[in-house]
C-alpha positions as semicolon CSV with decimal commas, in nm:
position;residue;x (nm);y (nm);z (nm)
1;M;-1,167;-0,613;-1,326
2;K;-1,128;-0,310;-1,253
3;V;-0,659;-0,217;-1,179
4;V;-0,647;-0,130;-0,871
5;L;-0,331;0,121;-0,781
6;L;-0,256;0,317;-0,553
7;L;0,123;0,400;-0,640
8;V;0,114;0,834;-0,586
9;I;0,274;1,024;-0,815
10;A;0,706;1,152;-0,772
11;V;0,888;1,339;-0,959
12;A;1,277;1,421;-0,763
13;T;1,289;1,836;-0,791
14;S;1,636;1,847;-0,638
15;V;1,993;1,583;-0,629
16;L;2,182;1,518;-0,282
17;G;2,563;1,402;-0,318
18;A;2,457;1,118;-0,108
19;G;2,247;0,967;-0,366
20;Y;2,073;1,058;-0,719
21;F;1,786;1,185;-0,512
22;T;1,641;1,273;-0,196
23;D;1,576;1,064;0,053
24;R;1,172;1,265;0,080
25;L;1,095;1,396;-0,250
26;P;0,916;1,728;-0,238
27;L;0,584;1,715;-0,459
28;T;0,356;2,010;-0,547
29;A;0,006;2,077;-0,701
30;E;0,199;2,267;-1,000
31;N;0,342;1,914;-1,114
32;G;0,053;1,747;-1,012
33;A;0,119;1,501;-0,755
34;R;-0,194;1,385;-0,548
35;S;0,061;1,403;-0,140
36;S;0,322;1,486;-0,013
37;D;0,495;1,206;0,010
38;V;0,676;0,893;-0,216
39;V;0,492;0,559;-0,096
40;L;0,466;0,267;-0,223
41;A;0,080;0,097;-0,245
42;N;0,014;-0,224;-0,161
43;L;0,058;-0,359;-0,474
44;L;-0,173;-0,669;-0,393
45;S;-0,452;-0,431;-0,434
46;G;-0,788;-0,550;-0,633
47;N;-0,516;-0,901;-0,708
48;T;-0,659;-1,236;-0,681
49;T;-0,632;-1,491;-0,475
50;P;-0,224;-1,613;-0,448
51;K;-0,115;-1,896;-0,620
52;T;0,118;-2,183;-0,667
53;H;0,078;-2,279;-1,034
54;V;0,205;-2,086;-1,279
55;R;0,179;-2,136;-1,652
56;S;0,319;-1,785;-1,817
57;F;0,332;-1,769;-2,194
58;I;0,529;-1,381;-2,254
59;I;0,447;-1,177;-2,588
60;G;0,743;-0,956;-2,485
61;N;1,033;-0,696;-2,575
62;S;1,342;-0,685;-2,438
63;L;1,206;-0,531;-2,140
64;V;1,142;-0,862;-2,032
65;N;1,364;-1,083;-2,228
66;H;1,741;-0,953;-2,253
67;E;1,908;-1,228;-2,333
68;A;1,955;-1,115;-2,720
69;G;2,286;-0,927;-2,809
70;R;2,513;-0,852;-2,511
71;G;2,195;-0,988;-2,248
72;S;2,239;-1,321;-2,084
73;D;1,980;-1,562;-1,942
74;L;2,022;-1,347;-1,552
75;T;1,908;-1,014;-1,764
76;S;1,607;-1,174;-1,836
77;V;1,258;-1,166;-1,626
78;P;1,166;-1,515;-1,659
79;Y;1,444;-1,609;-1,556
80;W;1,412;-1,442;-1,169
81;L;1,073;-1,528;-1,152
82;A;1,193;-1,948;-1,188
83;R;1,421;-1,863;-0,871
84;L;1,182;-1,636;-0,689
85;A;0,858;-1,954;-0,679
86;R;1,071;-2,246;-0,613
87;Q;1,183;-2,055;-0,305
88;D;0,858;-2,007;-0,228
89;G;0,743;-2,304;-0,308
90;N;0,572;-2,217;-0,611
91;T;0,576;-2,355;-0,969
92;Y;0,672;-2,182;-1,259
93;A;0,611;-2,335;-1,654
94;M;0,663;-2,057;-1,929
95;A;0,710;-1,981;-2,328
96;G;0,798;-1,661;-2,520
97;T;0,810;-1,416;-2,816
98;Y;0,934;-1,105;-2,940
99;T;0,645;-1,053;-3,163
100;L;0,535;-0,739;-3,188
101;L;0,202;-0,700;-3,084
102;R;-0,046;-0,594;-3,393
103;E;0,169;-0,838;-3,553
104;F;0,058;-1,135;-3,308
105;K;-0,281;-1,187;-3,533
106;D;-0,117;-1,290;-3,871
107;K;0,102;-1,521;-3,680
108;G;-0,008;-1,650;-3,414
109;P;0,210;-1,797;-3,112
110;E;0,504;-1,904;-3,097
111;S;0,784;-2,021;-2,791
112;T;1,127;-1,884;-2,909
113;W;1,246;-1,813;-2,584
114;S;1,384;-2,104;-2,334
115;F;1,619;-1,971;-1,993
116;N;1,859;-2,176;-1,770
117;G;1,616;-2,391;-1,498
118;V;1,288;-2,268;-1,654
119;T;1,061;-2,515;-1,725
120;S;0,956;-2,445;-2,079
121;A;0,575;-2,498;-2,090
122;W;0,542;-2,510;-2,413
123;N;0,714;-2,560;-2,804
124;S;0,519;-2,443;-2,989
125;D;0,682;-2,720;-3,304
126;G;0,660;-2,986;-3,104
127;G;0,288;-3,111;-3,235
128;V;-0,002;-2,975;-2,898
129;S;-0,168;-2,693;-2,964
130;F;-0,138;-2,330;-2,785
131;G;-0,455;-2,441;-2,632
132;D;-0,301;-2,716;-2,485
133;A;-0,097;-2,561;-2,337
134;D;-0,302;-2,517;-2,075
135;F;-0,127;-2,166;-1,964
136;T;-0,308;-1,989;-1,676
137;S;-0,201;-1,623;-1,786
138;V;-0,077;-1,388;-2,100
139;Q;0,183;-1,146;-2,028
140;I;0,110;-0,858;-2,289
141;N;0,431;-0,574;-2,311
142;P;0,364;-0,292;-2,550
143;L;0,635;-0,064;-2,747
144;N;0,773;0,147;-2,434
145;Y;0,783;0,446;-2,729
146;V;0,493;0,567;-2,834
147;Q;0,370;0,770;-2,558
148;W;0,381;0,998;-2,668
149;R;0,044;0,943;-2,868
150;G;-0,237;0,839;-2,643
151;P;-0,291;0,457;-2,653
152;T;-0,616;0,472;-2,926
153;E;-0,449;0,697;-3,140
154;P;-0,278;0,526;-3,484
155;Y;0,052;0,424;-3,390
156;W;0,366;0,610;-3,568
157;D;0,277;0,471;-3,893
158;D;-0,035;0,536;-3,940
159;N;-0,118;0,147;-3,870
160;G;-0,328;0,033;-3,584
161;T;-0,345;0,148;-3,299
162;P;-0,156;0,023;-2,931
163;V;-0,512;-0,036;-2,780
164;G;-0,665;-0,216;-3,141
165;A;-0,364;-0,436;-3,126
166;T;-0,367;-0,595;-2,824
167;L;-0,736;-0,662;-2,818
168;E;-0,707;-0,895;-3,112
169;V;-0,382;-1,001;-2,919
170;I;-0,640;-1,101;-2,676
171;D;-0,903;-1,223;-2,899
172;V;-0,658;-1,517;-3,041
173;V;-0,521;-1,607;-2,679
174;T;-0,937;-1,596;-2,479
175;A;-1,059;-1,819;-2,741
176;A;-0,807;-2,037;-2,740
177;E;-0,722;-2,122;-2,385
178;P;-1,107;-1,954;-2,170
179;G;-1,009;-1,809;-1,927
180;I;-0,703;-1,683;-1,922
181;E;-0,524;-1,448;-1,733
182;V;-0,395;-1,121;-1,912
183;L;-0,164;-0,921;-1,752
184;I;-0,012;-0,576;-1,917
185;Y;0,289;-0,569;-1,808
186;E;0,435;-0,187;-1,758
187;G;0,769;-0,165;-1,864
188;W;1,004;0,128;-1,842
189;A;0,981;0,408;-2,065
190;D;1,250;0,454;-2,391
191;M;1,537;0,720;-2,161
192;G;1,695;0,885;-2,484
193;P;1,466;1,211;-2,510
194;F;1,623;1,249;-2,124
195;V;2,041;1,162;-2,221
196;S;2,232;1,509;-2,368
197;G;2,446;1,350;-2,550
198;D;2,589;0,986;-2,386
199;F;2,461;0,820;-2,211
200;P;2,456;0,800;-1,928
201;P;2,208;1,058;-1,763
202;S;2,323;1,321;-1,590
203;P;2,168;1,299;-1,206
204;R;1,908;1,562;-1,302
205;A;1,787;1,391;-1,696
206;F;1,781;1,070;-1,432
207;A;1,557;1,245;-1,200
208;K;1,283;1,440;-1,527
209;Y;1,310;1,048;-1,607
210;H;1,159;0,874;-1,283
211;A;0,907;1,140;-1,250
212;Y;0,793;1,109;-1,633
213;N;0,780;0,704;-1,542
214;L;0,532;0,814;-1,227
215;G;0,338;1,036;-1,411
216;E;0,238;1,113;-1,820
217;Y;0,385;0,741;-1,880
218;H;0,206;0,565;-1,616
219;E;-0,123;0,754;-1,668
220;W;-0,103;0,642;-2,022
221;Y;-0,088;0,244;-1,865
222;L;-0,368;0,318;-1,683
223;E;-0,570;0,450;-2,006
224;Y;-0,458;0,160;-2,199
225;V;-0,575;-0,073;-1,933
226;R;-0,884;0,099;-1,905
227;E;-0,980;0,094;-2,240
228;L;-0,908;-0,294;-2,337
229;Q;-1,102;-0,357;-2,014
230;A;-1,376;-0,188;-2,118
231;A;-1,375;-0,347;-2,462
232;R;-1,358;-0,710;-2,291
233;P;-1,543;-0,660;-1,970
234;D;-1,535;-1,012;-1,975
235;V;-1,155;-1,110;-1,920
236;D;-0,988;-1,083;-1,628
237;I;-0,696;-0,798;-1,724
238;R;-0,450;-0,681;-1,487
239;L;-0,178;-0,416;-1,508
240;I;0,186;-0,549;-1,328
241;P;0,321;-0,176;-1,293
242;V;0,722;-0,230;-1,311
243;S;0,804;0,078;-1,420
244;S;0,654;0,317;-1,110
245;A;0,644;0,087;-0,873
246;L;1,073;0,069;-0,922
247;S;1,081;0,442;-1,077
248;T;0,910;0,509;-0,690
249;L;1,189;0,252;-0,517
250;L;1,463;0,409;-0,702
251;T;1,393;0,767;-0,565
252;Q;1,400;0,703;-0,150
253;S;1,677;0,541;0,014
254;P;1,855;0,391;0,027
255;L;1,746;0,250;-0,389
256;N;1,847;0,637;-0,468
257;Q;2,212;0,582;-0,393
258;L;2,185;0,344;-0,765
259;S;2,408;0,524;-1,031
260;P;2,257;0,499;-1,416
261;T;2,527;0,260;-1,415
262;D;2,374;0,048;-1,165
263;L;2,060;0,010;-1,399
264;Y;2,139;0,019;-1,685
265;E;2,360;0,016;-1,988
266;D;2,253;0,235;-2,231
267;D;1,945;0,501;-2,356
268;A;1,722;0,251;-2,493
269;P;1,658;0,218;-2,204
270;H;1,817;-0,188;-2,201
271;G;1,902;-0,265;-1,771
272;T;2,164;-0,423;-1,579
273;P;2,044;-0,816;-1,409
274;T;2,031;-0,581;-1,069
275;K;1,712;-0,382;-1,325
276;Y;1,558;-0,740;-1,468
277;F;1,590;-0,874;-1,110
278;L;1,380;-0,542;-0,943
279;A;1,125;-0,595;-1,227
280;S;1,075;-1,021;-1,170
281;L;1,034;-0,834;-0,776
282;V;0,685;-0,629;-0,921
283;T;0,612;-0,941;-1,153
284;Y;0,600;-1,215;-0,881
285;V;0,346;-1,003;-0,805
286;G;0,144;-0,928;-1,055
287;T;0,142;-1,246;-1,124
288;Y;0,125;-1,453;-0,778
289;G;-0,093;-1,226;-0,560
290;K;0,160;-1,204;-0,300
291;L;0,503;-1,099;-0,267
292;P;0,834;-1,308;-0,340
293;P;1,014;-1,530;-0,098
294;T;1,214;-1,336;0,177
295;D;1,436;-1,549;0,186
296;F;1,589;-1,600;-0,118
297;A;1,946;-1,537;-0,185
298;V;2,053;-1,241;-0,383
299;P;2,332;-1,383;-0,644
300;P;2,642;-1,124;-0,651
301;S;2,542;-1,050;-0,993
302;V;2,309;-0,866;-0,836
303;H;2,367;-0,507;-0,674
304;P;2,490;-0,548;-0,333
305;L;2,295;-0,192;-0,240
306;V;1,937;-0,424;-0,394
307;R;2,131;-0,757;-0,164
308;S;2,208;-0,597;0,113
309;N;1,836;-0,420;0,148
310;Y;1,587;-0,745;-0,001
311;A;1,387;-0,805;0,326
312;E;1,321;-0,427;0,295
313;I;1,228;-0,413;-0,074
314;V;0,998;-0,685;-0,032
315;A;0,830;-0,480;0,269
316;A;0,804;-0,179;0,073
317;L;0,591;-0,413;-0,223
318;G;0,375;-0,532;0,044
319;G;0,254;-0,111;0,122
């Protein structure tokens, strides 16, 4: 299946006092933009039949699960996905691990994550094989600081490539569970290069960060997925464009009023509960093939601006 993604690339060129970005960010041929309007395309384009039952295996990092360290269940995408699914009358079970992609072949699948209120899909120490866990999808989250080289080029230490490492993962999971979906989670980019001095970044630096997520960084993911699809044409491989979708939303009114510290806690950047909640909305679309429930009661742990505009955010994800 080919990735159909019509996100319009946006570059922030000015900052207004009312928020970190203008309501409408002018785009020019010089910065490679495709249109003068900042819009979200319909994330449902090219998706599969809507699902009601998901059993997900996640190979991720702290852009999916920041429970370790200063984080909590609130700073994990599965925590929010389970609650969205429950409100929508769907089921969600998961197992996950922090394993690096290029270490996966040697280590094999493991289940080391658990979250309050989230059904476990598999216990790797419980005597049930990965293939017998009946996973419907595997979600893969590459590192967010390797995009300075192409996805088919070697890692910084010349030990494999992102595409090569991912194909090894795909081969392991599809051998154990033929027909499993492969979902590529586009985590947000490393913010470190955009921060001069201490976190948080200046408004101008923050605008450049979002422009990178919408431009070169997103293009890396498109090439990455194309290479994976070409190498494994019989496997259903799709992109969940979390970073680019959120940077589009966060550079438009009203979410352009959110500051870096409303969304991130450092320049890695690990997110706040608000960031992971927003990421879960995009992930829900990519995982279930339909929009999140509009009647979900967003809790106080999420920024009030997001709570008060939740229905509009969901509508924006629908194009």
